[in-house]
Each structure stands twice: as C-alpha cells, then as structure tokens.
C-alpha cells in the first residue's frame, strides 16, 4: 500500500536525500500516513533535476547486446529533463525515432 507524504514534505529535493533527512523519514509512523487512492497517477519522484547524464555501454554484456565493440572509455550522453516520467507513465516515442535494438521502447534520436 502506497502512503502519501505530501503533508510531511513538499517535494523530494537533494536536501531530502541527506542522511539526517532520510533518518527523519525513516522515523515516521508509516501506518499513520494517508493511503494513496488506487489508480492515482504518481509523478516523477523528485524535482530540481538540472540535467541527466547517462553512461552507455557501461558493461561488457551491454556492448555485446548492442553489437558494439567494448569502448575504451565510457560512452556519455545527455537526456532532456523532459524525458523523466512517473513510474507508470507511458513512454512516448518521438515521431521519426526508432525503438532500440532490444525492443525496450526507448527511442533513439
């Protein structure tokens, strides 16, 4: 059962991820928090994301799955922050893009 923290915190920010703040959250009486109604849309679980830096082909199996050579250095790339979604949101494939080789539905530009 999902519980609603909105009466306790406004948003999950970087400050909330400190050891001290996480300790306060861990001390909450979860049973006393309101239940999230079934079917509620859950949004992106954090805010103030300035950028998304990704690492591709970061392990040998991943390189093999894509048919690529194992890179000498990690492959870094950026994603737009608008690519963030809630845990049950649909993944929107941009027009003109293709699914990746493994068919996971993540578009390539």
Short mmCIF file of N, CA and C in Angstrom, two decimals:
data_model
loop_
_atom_site.label_atom_id
_atom_site.label_comp_id
_atom_site.label_asym_id
_atom_site.label_seq_id
_atom_site.Cartn_x
_atom_site.Cartn_y
_atom_site.Cartn_z
N UNK A 1 0.85 -1.18 0.00
CA UNK A 1 0.00 0.00 0.00
C UNK A 1 0.89 1.24 0.00
N UNK A 2 0.64 2.13 -0.94
CA UNK A 2 1.39 3.38 -1.02
C UNK A 2 0.83 4.39 -0.02
N UNK A 3 1.72 5.17 0.58
CA UNK A 3 1.31 6.19 1.55
C UNK A 3 1.70 7.56 1.04
N UNK A 4 0.93 8.57 1.43
CA UNK A 4 1.09 9.95 0.97
C UNK A 4 1.95 10.74 1.96
N UNK A 5 3.07 11.26 1.48
CA UNK A 5 3.98 12.05 2.31
C UNK A 5 3.75 13.56 2.17
N UNK A 6 2.81 13.98 1.33
CA UNK A 6 2.69 15.39 0.98
C UNK A 6 2.40 16.30 2.17
N UNK A 7 1.84 15.78 3.25
CA UNK A 7 1.66 16.60 4.46
C UNK A 7 2.96 16.79 5.22
N UNK A 8 3.95 15.95 4.94
CA UNK A 8 5.23 15.99 5.66
C UNK A 8 6.35 16.67 4.88
N UNK A 9 6.33 16.50 3.55
CA UNK A 9 7.35 17.12 2.70
C UNK A 9 6.68 17.68 1.44
N UNK A 10 7.22 18.78 0.93
CA UNK A 10 6.64 19.39 -0.27
C UNK A 10 7.11 18.65 -1.53
N UNK A 11 8.38 18.32 -1.59
CA UNK A 11 8.96 17.65 -2.74
C UNK A 11 10.21 16.89 -2.32
N UNK A 12 10.60 15.94 -3.11
CA UNK A 12 11.85 15.23 -2.85
C UNK A 12 12.95 16.00 -3.56
N UNK A 13 13.72 16.71 -2.78
CA UNK A 13 14.81 17.55 -3.28
C UNK A 13 16.15 16.94 -2.87
N UNK A 14 17.24 17.44 -3.42
CA UNK A 14 18.55 16.90 -3.00
C UNK A 14 18.77 16.98 -1.48
N UNK A 15 18.26 18.03 -0.83
CA UNK A 15 18.42 18.15 0.62
C UNK A 15 17.73 17.01 1.36
N UNK A 16 16.64 16.51 0.82
CA UNK A 16 15.90 15.44 1.47
C UNK A 16 16.66 14.11 1.41
N UNK A 17 17.66 14.03 0.58
CA UNK A 17 18.42 12.79 0.44
C UNK A 17 19.65 12.74 1.35
N UNK A 18 19.78 13.71 2.23
CA UNK A 18 20.89 13.68 3.20
C UNK A 18 20.62 12.59 4.24
N UNK A 19 21.65 12.14 4.91
CA UNK A 19 21.48 11.11 5.94
C UNK A 19 20.52 11.57 7.03
N UNK A 20 20.65 12.83 7.44
CA UNK A 20 19.80 13.36 8.51
C UNK A 20 18.33 13.38 8.09
N UNK A 21 18.05 13.89 6.88
CA UNK A 21 16.67 13.97 6.41
C UNK A 21 16.08 12.58 6.19
N UNK A 22 16.87 11.68 5.63
CA UNK A 22 16.38 10.31 5.43
C UNK A 22 16.11 9.63 6.77
N UNK A 23 16.89 9.96 7.79
CA UNK A 23 16.64 9.43 9.13
C UNK A 23 15.31 9.90 9.68
N UNK A 24 14.97 11.17 9.43
CA UNK A 24 13.65 11.70 9.88
C UNK A 24 12.52 10.97 9.15
N UNK A 25 12.70 10.73 7.86
CA UNK A 25 11.66 10.00 7.12
C UNK A 25 11.51 8.57 7.64
N UNK A 26 12.64 7.93 7.92
CA UNK A 26 12.60 6.55 8.41
C UNK A 26 11.89 6.45 9.76
N UNK A 27 11.89 7.54 10.53
CA UNK A 27 11.27 7.54 11.85
C UNK A 27 9.76 7.77 11.80
N UNK A 28 9.23 8.11 10.64
CA UNK A 28 7.79 8.37 10.53
C UNK A 28 7.00 7.09 10.78
N UNK A 29 5.82 7.25 11.37
CA UNK A 29 4.88 6.14 11.54
C UNK A 29 4.15 5.98 10.22
N UNK A 30 4.59 5.06 9.40
CA UNK A 30 4.04 4.89 8.06
C UNK A 30 2.54 4.57 8.12
N UNK A 31 2.12 3.78 9.08
CA UNK A 31 0.71 3.41 9.18
C UNK A 31 -0.17 4.63 9.43
N UNK A 32 0.41 5.71 9.98
CA UNK A 32 -0.36 6.91 10.25
C UNK A 32 -0.49 7.85 9.06
N UNK A 33 0.23 7.57 7.99
CA UNK A 33 0.16 8.41 6.79
C UNK A 33 -1.07 8.02 5.97
N UNK A 34 -1.68 8.99 5.27
CA UNK A 34 -2.85 8.65 4.45
C UNK A 34 -2.47 7.72 3.30
N UNK A 35 -3.40 6.85 2.94
CA UNK A 35 -3.18 5.94 1.83
C UNK A 35 -3.35 6.70 0.51
N UNK A 36 -2.56 6.35 -0.49
CA UNK A 36 -2.72 6.90 -1.83
C UNK A 36 -3.87 6.12 -2.48
N UNK A 37 -4.89 6.83 -2.97
CA UNK A 37 -6.02 6.12 -3.58
C UNK A 37 -5.58 5.28 -4.78
N UNK A 38 -6.18 4.11 -4.94
CA UNK A 38 -5.91 3.26 -6.09
C UNK A 38 -6.14 4.05 -7.37
N UNK A 39 -5.28 3.83 -8.35
CA UNK A 39 -5.43 4.48 -9.64
C UNK A 39 -4.87 5.89 -9.71
N UNK A 40 -4.30 6.38 -8.61
CA UNK A 40 -3.72 7.73 -8.63
C UNK A 40 -2.48 7.74 -9.51
N UNK A 41 -2.29 8.83 -10.27
CA UNK A 41 -1.08 8.96 -11.07
C UNK A 41 0.05 9.40 -10.16
N UNK A 42 1.17 8.71 -10.23
CA UNK A 42 2.35 9.09 -9.48
C UNK A 42 3.29 9.79 -10.44
N UNK A 43 3.70 11.00 -10.10
CA UNK A 43 4.59 11.77 -10.96
C UNK A 43 6.04 11.40 -10.76
N UNK A 44 6.90 12.17 -11.39
CA UNK A 44 8.34 12.00 -11.21
C UNK A 44 8.63 12.18 -9.72
N UNK A 45 9.36 11.27 -9.09
CA UNK A 45 9.50 11.30 -7.65
C UNK A 45 10.55 12.28 -7.10
N UNK A 46 11.02 13.21 -7.92
CA UNK A 46 11.98 14.19 -7.43
C UNK A 46 11.86 15.45 -8.28
N UNK A 47 12.44 16.52 -7.78
CA UNK A 47 12.36 17.78 -8.52
C UNK A 47 13.73 18.45 -8.56
N UNK A 48 13.80 19.54 -9.31
CA UNK A 48 15.03 20.31 -9.45
C UNK A 48 16.16 19.49 -10.06
N UNK A 49 15.83 18.72 -11.09
CA UNK A 49 16.84 17.96 -11.80
C UNK A 49 17.43 18.87 -12.86
N UNK A 50 18.69 19.30 -12.71
CA UNK A 50 19.25 20.25 -13.67
C UNK A 50 19.64 19.61 -15.00
N UNK A 51 20.04 18.34 -14.96
CA UNK A 51 20.43 17.64 -16.20
C UNK A 51 20.50 16.15 -15.91
N UNK A 52 20.45 15.39 -16.98
CA UNK A 52 20.57 13.95 -16.86
C UNK A 52 21.78 13.53 -17.69
N UNK A 53 22.78 13.00 -17.03
CA UNK A 53 23.98 12.50 -17.70
C UNK A 53 23.89 10.98 -17.65
N UNK A 54 23.99 10.35 -18.81
CA UNK A 54 23.85 8.90 -18.92
C UNK A 54 25.17 8.27 -19.31
N UNK A 55 25.32 7.02 -18.92
CA UNK A 55 26.50 6.24 -19.30
C UNK A 55 26.00 5.05 -20.11
N UNK A 56 26.48 4.95 -21.35
CA UNK A 56 26.08 3.85 -22.22
C UNK A 56 27.21 2.85 -22.40
N UNK A 57 26.82 1.65 -22.77
CA UNK A 57 27.79 0.56 -22.96
C UNK A 57 28.72 0.46 -21.75
N UNK A 58 28.11 0.53 -20.57
CA UNK A 58 28.90 0.59 -19.35
C UNK A 58 29.27 -0.77 -18.78
N UNK A 59 28.94 -1.83 -19.49
CA UNK A 59 29.43 -3.14 -19.08
C UNK A 59 29.48 -4.02 -20.33
N UNK A 60 30.30 -5.04 -20.31
CA UNK A 60 30.58 -5.85 -21.49
C UNK A 60 29.32 -6.47 -22.08
N UNK A 61 28.41 -6.96 -21.23
CA UNK A 61 27.19 -7.59 -21.75
C UNK A 61 26.34 -6.58 -22.53
N UNK A 62 26.29 -5.34 -22.06
CA UNK A 62 25.52 -4.30 -22.75
C UNK A 62 26.11 -4.04 -24.13
N UNK A 63 27.41 -3.94 -24.22
CA UNK A 63 28.06 -3.74 -25.51
C UNK A 63 27.76 -4.93 -26.43
N UNK A 64 27.84 -6.15 -25.90
CA UNK A 64 27.57 -7.33 -26.70
C UNK A 64 26.12 -7.36 -27.18
N UNK A 65 25.18 -6.96 -26.31
CA UNK A 65 23.76 -6.94 -26.69
C UNK A 65 23.51 -6.01 -27.87
N UNK A 66 24.23 -4.91 -27.92
CA UNK A 66 24.01 -3.93 -28.98
C UNK A 66 24.87 -4.19 -30.21
N UNK A 67 25.77 -5.17 -30.13
CA UNK A 67 26.64 -5.47 -31.25
C UNK A 67 27.80 -4.49 -31.38
N UNK A 68 28.03 -3.70 -30.34
CA UNK A 68 29.11 -2.70 -30.38
C UNK A 68 30.37 -3.25 -29.75
N UNK A 69 31.48 -2.68 -30.15
CA UNK A 69 32.75 -3.04 -29.51
C UNK A 69 32.77 -2.44 -28.10
N UNK A 70 33.48 -3.09 -27.21
CA UNK A 70 33.61 -2.55 -25.86
C UNK A 70 34.44 -1.28 -25.94
N UNK A 71 33.89 -0.14 -25.51
CA UNK A 71 34.62 1.11 -25.64
C UNK A 71 35.79 1.19 -24.65
N UNK A 72 36.82 1.94 -25.04
CA UNK A 72 37.96 2.14 -24.14
C UNK A 72 37.58 3.06 -23.00
N UNK A 73 36.68 3.98 -23.26
CA UNK A 73 36.18 4.94 -22.26
C UNK A 73 34.67 4.83 -22.22
N UNK A 74 34.04 5.17 -21.10
CA UNK A 74 32.58 5.13 -21.05
C UNK A 74 31.96 6.07 -22.10
N UNK A 75 30.83 5.66 -22.63
CA UNK A 75 30.08 6.48 -23.58
C UNK A 75 29.12 7.33 -22.77
N UNK A 76 29.34 8.64 -22.78
CA UNK A 76 28.48 9.55 -22.03
C UNK A 76 27.56 10.27 -22.99
N UNK A 77 26.30 10.47 -22.56
CA UNK A 77 25.37 11.24 -23.36
C UNK A 77 24.37 11.91 -22.43
N UNK A 78 23.69 12.91 -22.94
CA UNK A 78 22.73 13.68 -22.16
C UNK A 78 21.31 13.30 -22.57
N UNK A 79 20.38 13.43 -21.65
CA UNK A 79 18.96 13.28 -21.94
C UNK A 79 18.29 14.56 -21.47
N UNK A 80 17.24 14.94 -22.16
CA UNK A 80 16.47 16.11 -21.76
C UNK A 80 15.72 15.80 -20.46
N UNK A 81 15.60 16.78 -19.58
CA UNK A 81 14.88 16.52 -18.33
C UNK A 81 13.41 16.23 -18.59
N UNK A 82 12.92 16.60 -19.76
CA UNK A 82 11.53 16.26 -20.10
C UNK A 82 11.35 14.77 -20.36
N UNK A 83 12.44 14.01 -20.37
CA UNK A 83 12.32 12.56 -20.55
C UNK A 83 11.95 11.86 -19.24
N UNK A 84 11.97 12.58 -18.13
CA UNK A 84 11.58 12.00 -16.85
C UNK A 84 10.08 11.74 -16.84
N UNK A 85 9.67 10.60 -16.28
CA UNK A 85 8.26 10.27 -16.18
C UNK A 85 7.99 9.64 -14.82
N UNK A 86 6.74 9.52 -14.51
CA UNK A 86 6.34 8.80 -13.31
C UNK A 86 6.51 7.30 -13.53
N UNK A 87 6.42 6.51 -12.47
CA UNK A 87 6.72 5.08 -12.57
C UNK A 87 5.77 4.29 -13.46
N UNK A 88 4.56 4.76 -13.68
CA UNK A 88 3.61 4.02 -14.51
C UNK A 88 3.20 4.78 -15.77
N UNK A 89 3.89 5.88 -16.07
CA UNK A 89 3.56 6.67 -17.25
C UNK A 89 4.00 5.94 -18.52
N UNK A 90 3.28 6.22 -19.60
CA UNK A 90 3.67 5.67 -20.89
C UNK A 90 4.96 6.33 -21.36
N UNK A 91 5.75 5.59 -22.10
CA UNK A 91 6.94 6.16 -22.72
C UNK A 91 6.51 6.64 -24.10
N UNK A 92 6.67 7.91 -24.36
CA UNK A 92 6.28 8.48 -25.64
C UNK A 92 7.49 8.42 -26.57
N UNK A 93 7.33 7.74 -27.67
CA UNK A 93 8.39 7.63 -28.66
C UNK A 93 8.26 8.83 -29.60
N UNK A 94 9.27 9.71 -29.66
CA UNK A 94 9.18 10.88 -30.54
C UNK A 94 9.00 10.46 -32.00
N UNK A 95 8.19 11.22 -32.71
CA UNK A 95 7.96 10.96 -34.13
C UNK A 95 9.30 10.90 -34.88
N UNK A 96 9.46 9.92 -35.73
CA UNK A 96 10.69 9.79 -36.51
C UNK A 96 11.79 9.02 -35.81
N UNK A 97 11.59 8.65 -34.56
CA UNK A 97 12.63 7.88 -33.87
C UNK A 97 12.32 6.39 -34.00
N UNK A 98 13.26 5.57 -33.59
CA UNK A 98 13.09 4.13 -33.69
C UNK A 98 13.30 3.52 -32.32
N UNK A 99 12.71 2.34 -32.12
CA UNK A 99 12.98 1.60 -30.90
C UNK A 99 14.42 1.12 -30.92
N UNK A 100 14.99 0.93 -29.73
CA UNK A 100 16.36 0.43 -29.70
C UNK A 100 16.39 -1.03 -30.16
N UNK A 101 17.57 -1.56 -30.34
CA UNK A 101 17.73 -2.91 -30.88
C UNK A 101 17.09 -3.98 -30.03
N UNK A 102 16.99 -3.73 -28.73
CA UNK A 102 16.45 -4.75 -27.83
C UNK A 102 14.94 -4.63 -27.67
N UNK A 103 14.33 -3.63 -28.34
CA UNK A 103 12.88 -3.52 -28.32
C UNK A 103 12.31 -3.02 -27.00
N UNK A 104 13.10 -2.32 -26.20
CA UNK A 104 12.59 -1.85 -24.91
C UNK A 104 11.66 -0.67 -25.06
N UNK A 105 11.57 -0.08 -26.24
CA UNK A 105 10.66 1.02 -26.45
C UNK A 105 11.30 2.37 -26.21
N UNK A 106 12.57 2.40 -25.91
CA UNK A 106 13.24 3.69 -25.67
C UNK A 106 13.71 4.22 -27.03
N UNK A 107 13.26 5.40 -27.37
CA UNK A 107 13.56 5.95 -28.69
C UNK A 107 15.01 6.40 -28.84
N UNK A 108 15.50 6.29 -30.05
CA UNK A 108 16.81 6.82 -30.40
C UNK A 108 16.59 8.01 -31.29
N UNK A 109 17.35 9.05 -31.09
CA UNK A 109 17.23 10.21 -31.96
C UNK A 109 18.21 10.13 -33.09
#
